[in-house]
């Protein structure tokens, strides 16, 4: 059982009532001119409740003041649009600009500019479309590093058995987001009740290796891929 030590709620939905299964598509995504109010309750302990169909998740007692107003703007009105030409949606928070791409497949982060420093950061933030029992997995390449080993080292040092010498390594750094839609129903917030899907999101970081090996007996070379090193970073529940 997962207990949420804090509850962050975002007012982006319009209240309406339905007892049929819910679907989220690109028409439900934020667009230019929209404003999101972010509030947080750090004082209570909240349970995410049950999964399944036609659920009711009651967070009506959440008590938090608005902490942030996120206004979605046209990237053309910002100073760094040329750096992120695929961005068609942006958010400005003080001296920080977030560049996004909005499409029928959801909202994805393109990058961030913080006080003039540019960071490329490709990540799916709000996937679409979403339906009950969907599982969506996105892999984002964060960077790559090539290393030449001179002199070559025995492959046993890299936990690769055999009569091999390793002379090159390519490391790819990835983040993996998994979205599992495990429930639908109504979520009660302090201001109103909303139809929503519940999503269990998990984030993993992964390092994938390619190693060039030379057989010391035959002299032949080949690329080998050891098992990836994957680390679980966090999991959380979302309602959309």
XYZ file of C-alpha atoms in Angstrom:
240
model
C 0.000 0.000 0.000
C 1.336 3.403 -0.954
C 0.615 6.319 1.342
C 1.025 9.802 -0.085
C 2.698 12.126 2.415
C 1.650 15.162 0.453
C -1.035 15.878 -2.082
C -0.465 18.147 -5.034
C -3.518 18.984 -7.044
C -3.793 20.855 -10.307
C -7.028 22.487 -11.443
C -7.083 21.804 -15.167
C -10.335 19.864 -15.553
C -13.906 20.996 -15.906
C -16.433 19.374 -13.543
C -18.959 17.139 -15.190
C -20.601 13.942 -14.117
C -20.699 10.662 -15.965
C -20.920 7.032 -14.954
C -19.517 5.635 -18.188
C -15.908 4.754 -18.804
C -13.645 7.780 -19.267
C -11.153 8.474 -22.062
C -8.526 11.230 -22.229
C -7.352 12.541 -25.605
C -5.468 15.516 -27.018
C -8.482 17.818 -26.572
C -7.933 17.511 -22.797
C -4.346 18.761 -22.973
C -3.298 22.306 -22.012
C -3.058 24.816 -24.835
C -1.847 28.362 -25.427
C -3.784 30.723 -23.160
C -4.576 28.119 -20.489
C -3.569 28.648 -16.857
C -2.858 25.887 -14.347
C -3.139 26.540 -10.620
C -0.789 24.334 -8.577
C -1.562 23.778 -4.902
C 0.064 21.435 -2.382
C -1.034 20.000 0.956
C 1.981 18.976 3.050
C 0.061 18.542 6.289
C -1.943 15.367 5.730
C -1.415 11.700 4.897
C -3.439 10.505 1.942
C -4.068 7.063 0.525
C -4.390 6.683 -3.261
C -7.413 4.438 -2.726
C -8.507 1.484 -4.807
C -7.996 0.714 -8.479
C -10.734 -0.450 -10.827
C -13.844 0.853 -12.545
C -16.247 3.531 -11.269
C -14.156 4.444 -8.213
C -14.499 7.465 -5.952
C -11.292 9.062 -4.670
C -12.013 11.577 -1.920
C -9.465 14.349 -1.410
C -12.103 16.935 -0.519
C -10.408 17.679 2.826
C -7.106 18.678 1.186
C -6.006 22.025 2.534
C -3.384 23.887 0.555
C -2.851 27.367 -0.786
C -1.949 27.998 -4.428
C 1.823 27.819 -4.805
C 2.264 28.449 -8.506
C 0.391 29.751 -11.537
C 1.530 28.162 -14.791
C 0.510 30.095 -17.869
C 0.860 28.347 -21.233
C 2.166 30.737 -23.881
C 3.249 30.782 -27.513
C 6.978 29.926 -27.803
C 7.247 32.611 -30.488
C 6.842 35.218 -27.723
C 9.877 33.870 -25.827
C 13.595 34.562 -26.407
C 14.740 30.962 -26.995
C 12.290 29.576 -29.561
C 15.041 29.020 -32.144
C 16.796 26.641 -29.749
C 13.723 24.404 -29.613
C 12.139 24.665 -33.103
C 9.792 21.699 -32.469
C 8.215 23.422 -29.468
C 4.674 24.749 -30.000
C 3.851 25.433 -26.335
C 5.827 27.088 -23.551
C 5.618 27.974 -19.866
C 7.414 30.907 -18.218
C 8.187 30.787 -14.494
C 10.285 33.786 -13.500
C 13.571 33.517 -15.415
C 12.871 29.890 -16.381
C 11.288 28.862 -19.674
C 9.915 25.363 -20.329
C 9.579 24.363 -23.983
C 6.958 21.736 -24.823
C 5.506 19.971 -27.832
C 1.744 19.420 -27.867
C 0.383 16.810 -30.296
C -2.234 14.072 -30.581
C 0.266 11.872 -28.688
C 0.346 14.138 -25.635
C 2.596 16.835 -24.201
C 6.348 16.258 -24.252
C 9.124 18.364 -22.767
C 11.687 19.611 -25.300
C 13.979 21.501 -22.971
C 14.448 24.121 -20.283
C 16.216 27.477 -20.187
C 17.054 28.558 -16.646
C 18.540 32.050 -16.244
C 19.974 31.815 -19.756
C 21.414 28.304 -19.350
C 20.008 25.881 -21.939
C 19.222 22.264 -21.086
C 17.870 19.789 -23.646
C 15.443 17.505 -21.849
C 13.140 15.288 -23.894
C 10.491 13.635 -21.754
C 6.814 12.710 -22.157
C 4.877 14.617 -19.507
C 1.215 13.971 -20.365
C 0.668 11.025 -22.722
C -2.428 10.746 -24.911
C -4.713 9.114 -25.703
C -5.394 7.338 -22.403
C -7.986 4.673 -21.682
C -8.676 2.393 -18.742
C -6.188 -0.539 -18.537
C -3.711 1.084 -20.930
C 0.024 0.617 -20.295
C 2.280 3.110 -22.076
C 6.087 2.998 -21.962
C 8.328 5.785 -23.254
C 12.113 5.682 -23.543
C 13.966 8.995 -23.652
C 17.644 9.155 -24.614
C 19.398 11.615 -22.300
C 22.903 11.350 -23.718
C 25.643 9.130 -25.048
C 29.321 8.717 -24.248
C 31.980 6.984 -26.378
C 35.185 5.734 -24.732
C 38.258 4.242 -26.375
C 40.272 1.928 -24.107
C 43.975 2.221 -24.794
C 45.490 -0.193 -24.179
C 42.564 -2.645 -24.466
C 41.551 -4.420 -21.278
C 40.518 -8.053 -20.664
C 36.754 -8.359 -21.035
C 36.591 -10.129 -17.655
C 37.090 -6.703 -16.054
C 33.670 -5.810 -17.527
C 32.078 -9.086 -16.367
C 32.143 -10.453 -19.928
C 33.679 -13.935 -19.935
C 35.768 -15.286 -22.772
C 39.125 -14.813 -24.498
C 38.381 -11.187 -25.394
C 39.957 -7.771 -25.171
C 37.697 -4.701 -24.951
C 38.877 -1.608 -26.813
C 35.752 0.597 -27.059
C 32.641 1.251 -24.971
C 29.511 3.185 -25.955
C 27.255 4.130 -23.025
C 23.702 5.375 -23.657
C 21.884 7.078 -20.792
C 18.105 6.716 -20.889
C 15.068 7.482 -18.789
C 12.059 5.166 -19.012
C 8.548 6.313 -18.088
C 5.793 3.760 -17.562
C 2.157 4.878 -17.317
C -0.432 2.314 -16.141
C -4.071 3.401 -16.203
C -5.464 1.342 -13.318
C -8.776 3.052 -12.553
C -11.515 5.420 -13.622
C -14.219 7.250 -11.720
C -14.665 10.514 -9.848
C -12.042 12.371 -7.825
C -13.323 14.763 -5.158
C -11.248 17.908 -4.721
C -11.887 20.863 -2.380
C -13.499 22.899 -5.163
C -15.514 20.262 -7.034
C -15.796 16.652 -8.223
C -14.160 15.637 -11.497
C -14.343 12.642 -13.795
C -10.832 11.222 -14.032
C -8.557 8.367 -14.960
C -6.020 7.244 -12.367
C -2.490 6.630 -13.651
C 0.362 4.905 -11.832
C 3.567 6.448 -13.197
C 7.007 4.915 -12.631
C 10.347 6.433 -13.627
C 13.502 4.405 -14.255
C 16.999 5.467 -15.256
C 19.000 3.106 -17.426
C 22.591 2.800 -18.645
C 22.999 0.665 -21.773
C 26.457 -0.521 -22.816
C 27.904 -1.573 -26.159
C 31.405 -3.068 -25.930
C 33.681 -3.821 -28.865
C 35.438 -7.124 -28.226
C 38.352 -8.697 -30.058
C 38.814 -12.452 -29.810
C 42.447 -13.063 -28.776
C 42.403 -16.465 -30.545
C 40.777 -15.671 -33.902
C 41.473 -11.936 -34.042
C 37.850 -11.258 -35.010
C 36.011 -8.265 -33.518
C 32.339 -7.846 -32.606
C 30.079 -5.570 -30.588
C 28.445 -7.085 -27.500
C 25.650 -5.682 -25.323
C 25.761 -6.648 -21.627
C 22.527 -6.408 -19.581
C 21.450 -2.822 -18.947
C 21.906 -1.256 -15.519
C 18.396 -0.042 -14.606
C 17.511 1.868 -11.434
C 14.019 2.684 -10.163
C 13.783 6.405 -9.337
C 10.217 7.036 -8.212
C 6.550 6.087 -8.593
C 3.467 8.209 -8.083
C -0.270 8.324 -8.751
C -1.805 10.880 -11.106
C -5.440 11.724 -11.858
C -6.364 13.098 -15.275
